[in-house]
Short mmCIF file of C-alpha atoms in Angstrom, two decimals:
data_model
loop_
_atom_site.label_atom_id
_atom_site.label_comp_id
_atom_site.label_asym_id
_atom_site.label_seq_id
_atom_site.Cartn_x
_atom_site.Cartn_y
_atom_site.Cartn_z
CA UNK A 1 74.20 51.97 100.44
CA UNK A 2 74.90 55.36 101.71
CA UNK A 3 78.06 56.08 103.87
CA UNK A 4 77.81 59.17 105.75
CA UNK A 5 79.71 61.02 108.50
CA UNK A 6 79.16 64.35 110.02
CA UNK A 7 81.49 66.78 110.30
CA UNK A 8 83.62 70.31 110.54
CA UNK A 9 84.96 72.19 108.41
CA UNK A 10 88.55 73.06 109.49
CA UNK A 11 90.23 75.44 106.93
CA UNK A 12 91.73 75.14 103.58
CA UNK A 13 95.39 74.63 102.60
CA UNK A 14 97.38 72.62 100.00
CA UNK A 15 99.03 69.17 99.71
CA UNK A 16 101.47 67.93 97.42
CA UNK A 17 100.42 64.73 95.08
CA UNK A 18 102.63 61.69 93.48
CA UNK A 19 103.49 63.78 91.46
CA UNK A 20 104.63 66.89 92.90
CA UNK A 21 101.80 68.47 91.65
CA UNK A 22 99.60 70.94 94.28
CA UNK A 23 96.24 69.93 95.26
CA UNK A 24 94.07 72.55 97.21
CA UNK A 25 92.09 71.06 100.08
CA UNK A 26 89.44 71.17 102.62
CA UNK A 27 90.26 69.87 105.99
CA UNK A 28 86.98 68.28 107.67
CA UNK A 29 87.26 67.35 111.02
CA UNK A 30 84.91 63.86 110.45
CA UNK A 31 83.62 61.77 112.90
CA UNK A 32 83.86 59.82 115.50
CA UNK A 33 80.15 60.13 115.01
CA UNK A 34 77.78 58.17 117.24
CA UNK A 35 74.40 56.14 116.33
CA UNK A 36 71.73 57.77 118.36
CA UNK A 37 68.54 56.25 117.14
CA UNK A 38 67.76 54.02 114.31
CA UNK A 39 64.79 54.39 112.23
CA UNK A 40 63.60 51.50 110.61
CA UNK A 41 60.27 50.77 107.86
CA UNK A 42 58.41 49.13 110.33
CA UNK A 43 58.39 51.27 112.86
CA UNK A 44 58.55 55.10 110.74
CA UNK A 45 57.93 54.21 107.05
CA UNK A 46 61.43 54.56 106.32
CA UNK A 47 64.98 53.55 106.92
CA UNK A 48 67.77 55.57 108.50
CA UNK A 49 69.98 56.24 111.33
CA UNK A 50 70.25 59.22 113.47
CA UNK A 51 74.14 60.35 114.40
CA UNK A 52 75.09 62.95 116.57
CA UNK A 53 79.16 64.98 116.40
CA UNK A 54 80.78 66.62 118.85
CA UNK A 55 79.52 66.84 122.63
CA UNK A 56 77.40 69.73 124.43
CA UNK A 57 77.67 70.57 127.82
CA UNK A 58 75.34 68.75 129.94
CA UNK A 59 73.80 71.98 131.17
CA UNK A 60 73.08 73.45 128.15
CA UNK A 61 71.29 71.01 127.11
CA UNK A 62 67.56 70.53 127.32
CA UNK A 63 66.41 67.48 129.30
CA UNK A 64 64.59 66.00 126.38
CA UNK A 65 68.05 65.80 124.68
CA UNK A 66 69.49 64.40 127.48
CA UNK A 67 67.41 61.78 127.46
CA UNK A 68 66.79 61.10 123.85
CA UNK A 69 71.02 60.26 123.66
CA UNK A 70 70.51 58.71 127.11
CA UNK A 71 69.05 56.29 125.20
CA UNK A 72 72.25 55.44 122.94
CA UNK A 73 74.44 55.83 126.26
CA UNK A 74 75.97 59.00 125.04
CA UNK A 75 76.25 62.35 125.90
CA UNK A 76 73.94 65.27 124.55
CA UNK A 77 75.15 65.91 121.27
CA UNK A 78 75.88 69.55 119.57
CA UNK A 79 75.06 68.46 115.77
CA UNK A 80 72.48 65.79 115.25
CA UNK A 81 71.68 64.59 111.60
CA UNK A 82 69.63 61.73 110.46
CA UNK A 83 71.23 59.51 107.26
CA UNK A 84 69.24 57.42 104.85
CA UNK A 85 70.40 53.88 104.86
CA UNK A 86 70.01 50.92 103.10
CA UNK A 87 66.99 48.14 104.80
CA UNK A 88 69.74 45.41 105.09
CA UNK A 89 72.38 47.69 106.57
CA UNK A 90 73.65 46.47 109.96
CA UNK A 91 73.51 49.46 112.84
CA UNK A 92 73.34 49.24 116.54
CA UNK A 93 72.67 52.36 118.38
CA UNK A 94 75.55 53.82 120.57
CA UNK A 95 77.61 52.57 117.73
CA UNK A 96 80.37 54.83 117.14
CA UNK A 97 81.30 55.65 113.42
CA UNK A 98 84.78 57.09 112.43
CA UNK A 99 86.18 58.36 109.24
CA UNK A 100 88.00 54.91 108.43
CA UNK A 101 84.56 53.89 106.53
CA UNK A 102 85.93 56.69 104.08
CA UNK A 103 88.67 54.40 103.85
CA UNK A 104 88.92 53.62 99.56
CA UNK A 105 85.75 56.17 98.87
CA UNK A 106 86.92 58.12 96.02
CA UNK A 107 84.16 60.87 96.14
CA UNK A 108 81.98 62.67 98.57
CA UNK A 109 79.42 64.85 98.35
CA UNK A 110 79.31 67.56 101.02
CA UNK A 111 76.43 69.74 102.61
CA UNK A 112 76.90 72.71 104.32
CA UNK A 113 75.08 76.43 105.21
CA UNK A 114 76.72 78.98 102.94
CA UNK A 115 78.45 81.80 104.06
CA UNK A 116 75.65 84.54 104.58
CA UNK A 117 76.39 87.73 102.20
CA UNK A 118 73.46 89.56 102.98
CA UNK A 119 71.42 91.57 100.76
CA UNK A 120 73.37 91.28 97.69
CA UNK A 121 73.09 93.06 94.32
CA UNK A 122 71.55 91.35 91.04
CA UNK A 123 75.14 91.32 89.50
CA UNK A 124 76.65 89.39 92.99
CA UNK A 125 73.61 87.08 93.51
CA UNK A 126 72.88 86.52 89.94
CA UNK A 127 75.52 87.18 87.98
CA UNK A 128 73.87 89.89 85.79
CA UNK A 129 76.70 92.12 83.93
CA UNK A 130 74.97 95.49 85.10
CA UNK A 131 75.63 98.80 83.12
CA UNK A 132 78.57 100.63 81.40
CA UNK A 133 80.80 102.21 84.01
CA UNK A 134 81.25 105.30 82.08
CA UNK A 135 79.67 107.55 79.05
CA UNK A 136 77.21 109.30 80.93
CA UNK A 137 75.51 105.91 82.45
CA UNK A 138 73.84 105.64 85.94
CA UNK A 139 72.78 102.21 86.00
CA UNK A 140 76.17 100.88 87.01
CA UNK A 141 75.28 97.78 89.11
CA UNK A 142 71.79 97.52 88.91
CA UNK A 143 69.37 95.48 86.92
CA UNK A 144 66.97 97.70 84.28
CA UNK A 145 64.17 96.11 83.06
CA UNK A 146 62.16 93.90 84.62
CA UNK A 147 59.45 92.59 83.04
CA UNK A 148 56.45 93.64 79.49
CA UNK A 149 54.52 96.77 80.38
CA UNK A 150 50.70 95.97 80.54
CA UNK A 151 50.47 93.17 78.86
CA UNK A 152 51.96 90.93 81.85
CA UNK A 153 50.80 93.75 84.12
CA UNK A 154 52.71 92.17 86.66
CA UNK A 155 56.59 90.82 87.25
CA UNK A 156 56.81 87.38 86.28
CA UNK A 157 57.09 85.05 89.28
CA UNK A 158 60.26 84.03 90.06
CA UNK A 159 61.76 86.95 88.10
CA UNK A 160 66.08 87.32 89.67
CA UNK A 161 66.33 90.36 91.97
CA UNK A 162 68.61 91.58 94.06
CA UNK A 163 67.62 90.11 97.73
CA UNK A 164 68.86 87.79 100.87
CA UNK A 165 72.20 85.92 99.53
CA UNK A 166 74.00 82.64 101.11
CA UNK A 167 73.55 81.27 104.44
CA UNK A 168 71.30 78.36 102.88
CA UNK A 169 71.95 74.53 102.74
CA UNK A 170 74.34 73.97 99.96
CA UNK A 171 75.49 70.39 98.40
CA UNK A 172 78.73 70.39 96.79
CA UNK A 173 78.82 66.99 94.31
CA UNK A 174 81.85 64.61 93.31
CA UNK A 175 84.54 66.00 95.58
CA UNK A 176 87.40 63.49 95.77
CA UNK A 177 89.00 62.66 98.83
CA UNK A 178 92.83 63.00 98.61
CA UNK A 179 93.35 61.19 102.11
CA UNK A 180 91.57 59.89 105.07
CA UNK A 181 93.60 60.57 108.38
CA UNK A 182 92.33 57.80 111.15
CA UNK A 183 94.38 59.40 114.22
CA UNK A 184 93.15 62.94 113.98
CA UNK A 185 89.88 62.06 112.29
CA UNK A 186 90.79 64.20 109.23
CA UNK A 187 89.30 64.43 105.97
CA UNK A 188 91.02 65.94 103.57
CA UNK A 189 88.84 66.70 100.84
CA UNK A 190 89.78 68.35 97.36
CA UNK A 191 88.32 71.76 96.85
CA UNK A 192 86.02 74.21 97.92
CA UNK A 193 83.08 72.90 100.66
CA UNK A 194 80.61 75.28 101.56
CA UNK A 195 80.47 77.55 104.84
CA UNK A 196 82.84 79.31 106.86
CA UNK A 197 85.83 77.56 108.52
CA UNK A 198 84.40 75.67 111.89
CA UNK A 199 80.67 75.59 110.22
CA UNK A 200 79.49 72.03 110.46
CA UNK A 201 78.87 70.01 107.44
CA UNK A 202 77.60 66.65 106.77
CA UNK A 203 79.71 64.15 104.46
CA UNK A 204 78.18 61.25 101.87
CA UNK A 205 79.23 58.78 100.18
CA UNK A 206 78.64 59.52 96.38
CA UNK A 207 75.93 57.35 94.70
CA UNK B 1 111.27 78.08 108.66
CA UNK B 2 112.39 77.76 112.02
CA UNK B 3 111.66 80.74 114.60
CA UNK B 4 114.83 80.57 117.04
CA UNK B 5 113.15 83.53 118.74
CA UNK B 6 109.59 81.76 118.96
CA UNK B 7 111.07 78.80 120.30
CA UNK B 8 113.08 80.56 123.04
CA UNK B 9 109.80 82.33 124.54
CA UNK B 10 107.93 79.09 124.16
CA UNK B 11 107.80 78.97 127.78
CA UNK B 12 106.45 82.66 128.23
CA UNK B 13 103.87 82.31 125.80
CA UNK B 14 100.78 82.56 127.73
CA UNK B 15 98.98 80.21 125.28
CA UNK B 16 101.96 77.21 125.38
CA UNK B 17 100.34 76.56 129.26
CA UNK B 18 96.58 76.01 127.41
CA UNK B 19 96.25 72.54 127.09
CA UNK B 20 95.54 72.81 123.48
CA UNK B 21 99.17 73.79 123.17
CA UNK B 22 100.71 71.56 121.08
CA UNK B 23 104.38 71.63 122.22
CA UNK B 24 106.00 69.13 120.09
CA UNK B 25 105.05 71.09 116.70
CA UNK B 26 105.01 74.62 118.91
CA UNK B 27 101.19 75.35 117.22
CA UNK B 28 98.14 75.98 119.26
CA UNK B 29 95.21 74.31 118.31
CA UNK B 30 92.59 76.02 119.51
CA UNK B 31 89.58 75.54 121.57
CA UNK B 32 87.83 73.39 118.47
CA UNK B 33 91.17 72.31 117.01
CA UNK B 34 90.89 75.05 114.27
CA UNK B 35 94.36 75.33 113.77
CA UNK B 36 94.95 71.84 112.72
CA UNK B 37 95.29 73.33 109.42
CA UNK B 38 98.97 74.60 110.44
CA UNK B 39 99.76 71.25 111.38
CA UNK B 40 98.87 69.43 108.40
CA UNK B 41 100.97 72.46 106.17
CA UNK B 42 103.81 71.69 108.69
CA UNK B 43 103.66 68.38 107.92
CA UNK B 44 103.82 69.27 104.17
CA UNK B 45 106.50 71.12 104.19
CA UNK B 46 110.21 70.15 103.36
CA UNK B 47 112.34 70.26 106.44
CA UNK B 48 115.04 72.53 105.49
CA UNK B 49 114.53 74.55 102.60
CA UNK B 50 116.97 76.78 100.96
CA UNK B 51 118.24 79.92 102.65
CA UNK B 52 118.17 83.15 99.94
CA UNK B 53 116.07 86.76 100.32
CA UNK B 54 114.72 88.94 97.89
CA UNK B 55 117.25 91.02 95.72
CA UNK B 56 119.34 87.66 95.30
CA UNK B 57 120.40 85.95 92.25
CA UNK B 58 120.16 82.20 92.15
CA UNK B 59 119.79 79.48 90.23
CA UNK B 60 116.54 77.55 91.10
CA UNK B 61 117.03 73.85 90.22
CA UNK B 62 113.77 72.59 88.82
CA UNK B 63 113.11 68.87 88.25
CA UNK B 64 111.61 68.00 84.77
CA UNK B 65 110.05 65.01 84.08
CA UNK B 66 110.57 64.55 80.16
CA UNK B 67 108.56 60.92 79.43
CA UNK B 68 110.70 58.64 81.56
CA UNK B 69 113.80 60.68 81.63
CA UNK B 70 113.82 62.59 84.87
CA UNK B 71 116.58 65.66 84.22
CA UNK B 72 117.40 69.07 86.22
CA UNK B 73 116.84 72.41 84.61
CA UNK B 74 118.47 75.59 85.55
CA UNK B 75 116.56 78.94 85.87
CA UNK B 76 118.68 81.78 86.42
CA UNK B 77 117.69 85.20 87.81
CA UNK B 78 116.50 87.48 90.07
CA UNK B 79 114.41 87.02 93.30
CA UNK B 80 111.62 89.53 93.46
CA UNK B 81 109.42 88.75 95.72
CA UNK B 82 108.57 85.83 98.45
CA UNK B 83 105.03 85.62 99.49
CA UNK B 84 102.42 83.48 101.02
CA UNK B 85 103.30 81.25 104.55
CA UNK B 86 103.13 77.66 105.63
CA UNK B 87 103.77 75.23 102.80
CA UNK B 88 101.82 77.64 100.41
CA UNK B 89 104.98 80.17 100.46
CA UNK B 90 106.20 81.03 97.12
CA UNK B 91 108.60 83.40 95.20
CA UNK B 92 109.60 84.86 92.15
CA UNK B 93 112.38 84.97 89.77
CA UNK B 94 113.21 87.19 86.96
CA UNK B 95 115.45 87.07 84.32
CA UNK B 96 115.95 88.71 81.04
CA UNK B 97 116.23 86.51 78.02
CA UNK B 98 116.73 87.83 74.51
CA UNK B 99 115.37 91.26 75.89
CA UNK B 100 112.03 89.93 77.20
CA UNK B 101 111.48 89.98 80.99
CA UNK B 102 110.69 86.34 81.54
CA UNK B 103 109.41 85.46 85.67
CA UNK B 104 108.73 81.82 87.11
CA UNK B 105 106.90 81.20 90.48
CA UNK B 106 107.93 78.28 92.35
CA UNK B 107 106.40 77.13 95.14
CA UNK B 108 109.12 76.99 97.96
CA UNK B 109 107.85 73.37 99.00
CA UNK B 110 107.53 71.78 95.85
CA UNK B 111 109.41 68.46 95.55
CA UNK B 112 109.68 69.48 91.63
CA UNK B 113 112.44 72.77 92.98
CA UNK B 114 115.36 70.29 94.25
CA UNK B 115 117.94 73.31 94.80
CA UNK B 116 118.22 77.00 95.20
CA UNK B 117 121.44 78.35 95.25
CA UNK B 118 122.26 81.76 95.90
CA UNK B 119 125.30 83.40 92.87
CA UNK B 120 125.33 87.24 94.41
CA UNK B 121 123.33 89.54 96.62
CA UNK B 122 122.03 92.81 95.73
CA UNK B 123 121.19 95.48 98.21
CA UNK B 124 117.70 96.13 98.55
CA UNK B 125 115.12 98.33 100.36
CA UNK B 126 112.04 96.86 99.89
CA UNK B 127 110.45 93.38 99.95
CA UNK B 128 109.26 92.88 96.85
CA UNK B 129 111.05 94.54 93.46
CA UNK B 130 108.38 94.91 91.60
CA UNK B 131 109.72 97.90 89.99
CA UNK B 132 112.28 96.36 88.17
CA UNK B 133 109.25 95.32 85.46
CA UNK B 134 109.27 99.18 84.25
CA UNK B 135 113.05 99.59 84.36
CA UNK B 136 115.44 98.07 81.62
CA UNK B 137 118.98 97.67 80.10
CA UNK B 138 120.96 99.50 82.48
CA UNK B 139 118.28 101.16 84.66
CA UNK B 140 117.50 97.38 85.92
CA UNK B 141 120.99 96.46 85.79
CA UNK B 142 121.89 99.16 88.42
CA UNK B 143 121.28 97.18 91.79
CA UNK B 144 124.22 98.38 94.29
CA UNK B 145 127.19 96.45 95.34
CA UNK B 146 127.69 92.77 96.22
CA UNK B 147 127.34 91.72 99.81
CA UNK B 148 130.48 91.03 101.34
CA UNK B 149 129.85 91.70 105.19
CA UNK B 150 128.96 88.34 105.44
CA UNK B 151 132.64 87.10 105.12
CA UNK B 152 133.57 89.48 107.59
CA UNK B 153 131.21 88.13 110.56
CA UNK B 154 131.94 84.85 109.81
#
């Protein structure tokens, strides 16, 4: 169960397929990824592992993380994720994990932290069409009514308004990988994946 | 395309010394490796493509996959614009059939455009000759003399 790799989000180009057709990508920087701790049902009620990307300097980190990867005989880590695993998978900690187990995976699904936009609009964060442009309208871009009058007395919970947009945790489903690159540790994954270029992201297996 | 120029300064380039230089593929990768993205275009793209410019006729030859028959189709016209960099660089041709403006975009890369070959030059003053959409018949036609300096260097 459950194959999963942390990793960066490079930039986005194209590749040519078989068939000479063009396939937009994501290039993810995954891996090598190292086992920092393993949590098993005995011990905290559930299984997983904890992995850690990319290395921080020694002096900015904090002396708890220093220890806590101590532990696994690594370095302090910059991004640390934990992965639910299967009970019978086979982990050791300090193990290092590297984009070949995306070798024949057909799909991934990838989380990220959206781009932030802000405080956007109703039409921008929810897609509402917003007024005519012209003919003596004034409610170009904003939303009009919001709710009954005093029946409700109040807006309806939940009701879309404009407000704080992106910089969330996103999951993008069913992305195929088009090729797994061993010697640069490179993903290359088909399509969009959410955050800016260098944001971190975390890569699964599809169930 | 190479960069004869870029090459040449190589060794001046303040950023070739940073040891994320990569010198064999002339790209810097950057601190986190960000540019990794130019080399896997590089990679992508054909090694020598086709020399034309804008305001040049040509005949693009396009591969065409027809069930199992594999043939090569000719498309004849103008080049109007090239655009885009890396192996995403693309550019357009125009032609005029049966009085209709028809334009194709190939992708410069594509292993589906086997050939480009350039018929004539036109002199031009801009990059893209967009204009020619509003013009027609002879307005269109009009596009200055042939090159010919080239023999004359050479």
């Amino acid at each position: 169960m459950g194959i999963g790799l942390l990793g960066k989000k490079l930039g986005i180009s194209q590749v040519y397929n078989e068939l000479g057709e063009i396939v937009p990508i994501t290039l993810v920087e995954a891996g090598p990824c190292n086992v920092l701790q393993i949590k098993t049902e005995k011990n905290d009620g559930y299984s997983a592992i904890q992995i850690g990307f990319k290395d921080k300097k020694e002096k900015s980190a904090t002396k708890a993380e220093i220890g806590h990867c101590k532990k696994a005989k690594n370095s302090p880590k910059r991004y640390i994720k934990e992965l639910r695993v299967g009970v019978d998978d086979k982990y050791e900690i300090g193990q290092k994990l590297t984009v070949r187990m995306f070798d024949g995976i057909k799909k991934v699904d990838v989380c990220g932290t959206s781009k932030g936009k802000g405080f956007a609009g109703v039409m921008k964060r929810w897609g509402f069409r917003g007024g005519p442009a012209t003919h003596g309208s004034t409610r170009h871009r904003t939303s009009v009514s919001i709710g009954a009058g005093s029946d409700p007395g109040r807006v309806v919970k939940g009701r879309k308004m404009g407000g704080r947009m992106g910089g969330e945790r996103v999951t993008v489903k069913n992305l195929e990988v088009v090729k797994v690159d061993e010697e640069n540790n490179l993903l290359f994954i088909k399509g969009a994946v959410p955050g800016p270029n260098g944001g971190y992201v975390t890569l699964k297996e599809c169930k | 395309m190479k960069n004869p120029l870029k090459e040449q300064r190589s060794e001046d380039l303040i950023y070739s010394k940073s040891k994320h230089f990569d010198k064999e593929n002339f790209i810097n990768l950057g601190v986190h490796g960000m540019n990794m993205v130019d080399l896997i275009e590089k990679e992508n793209m054909k090694k020598e493509i086709p020399q034309f410019r804008v305001g040049d006729l040509v005949d693009v030859h396009v591969n065409i996959k027809e069930g199992d028959k594999e043939r090569v189709q000719i498309f004849n016209g103008i080049v109007i614009a090239r655009k885009g960099g890396g192996n995403r660089e693309t550019f357009t041709v125009r032609r005029i059939v049966q009085g209709e403006g028809v334009e194709r975009v190939f992708p410069i890369h594509s292993p589906h455009v086997v050939d480009v070959k350039v018929k004539k030059s036109y002199k031009v003053r801009r990059a893209k000759l967009f204009y020619l959409r509003e013009k027609s018949g002879k307005a269109a036609r009009l596009k200055e003399l042939p090159r010919k300096k080239k023999k004359e260097n050479s």
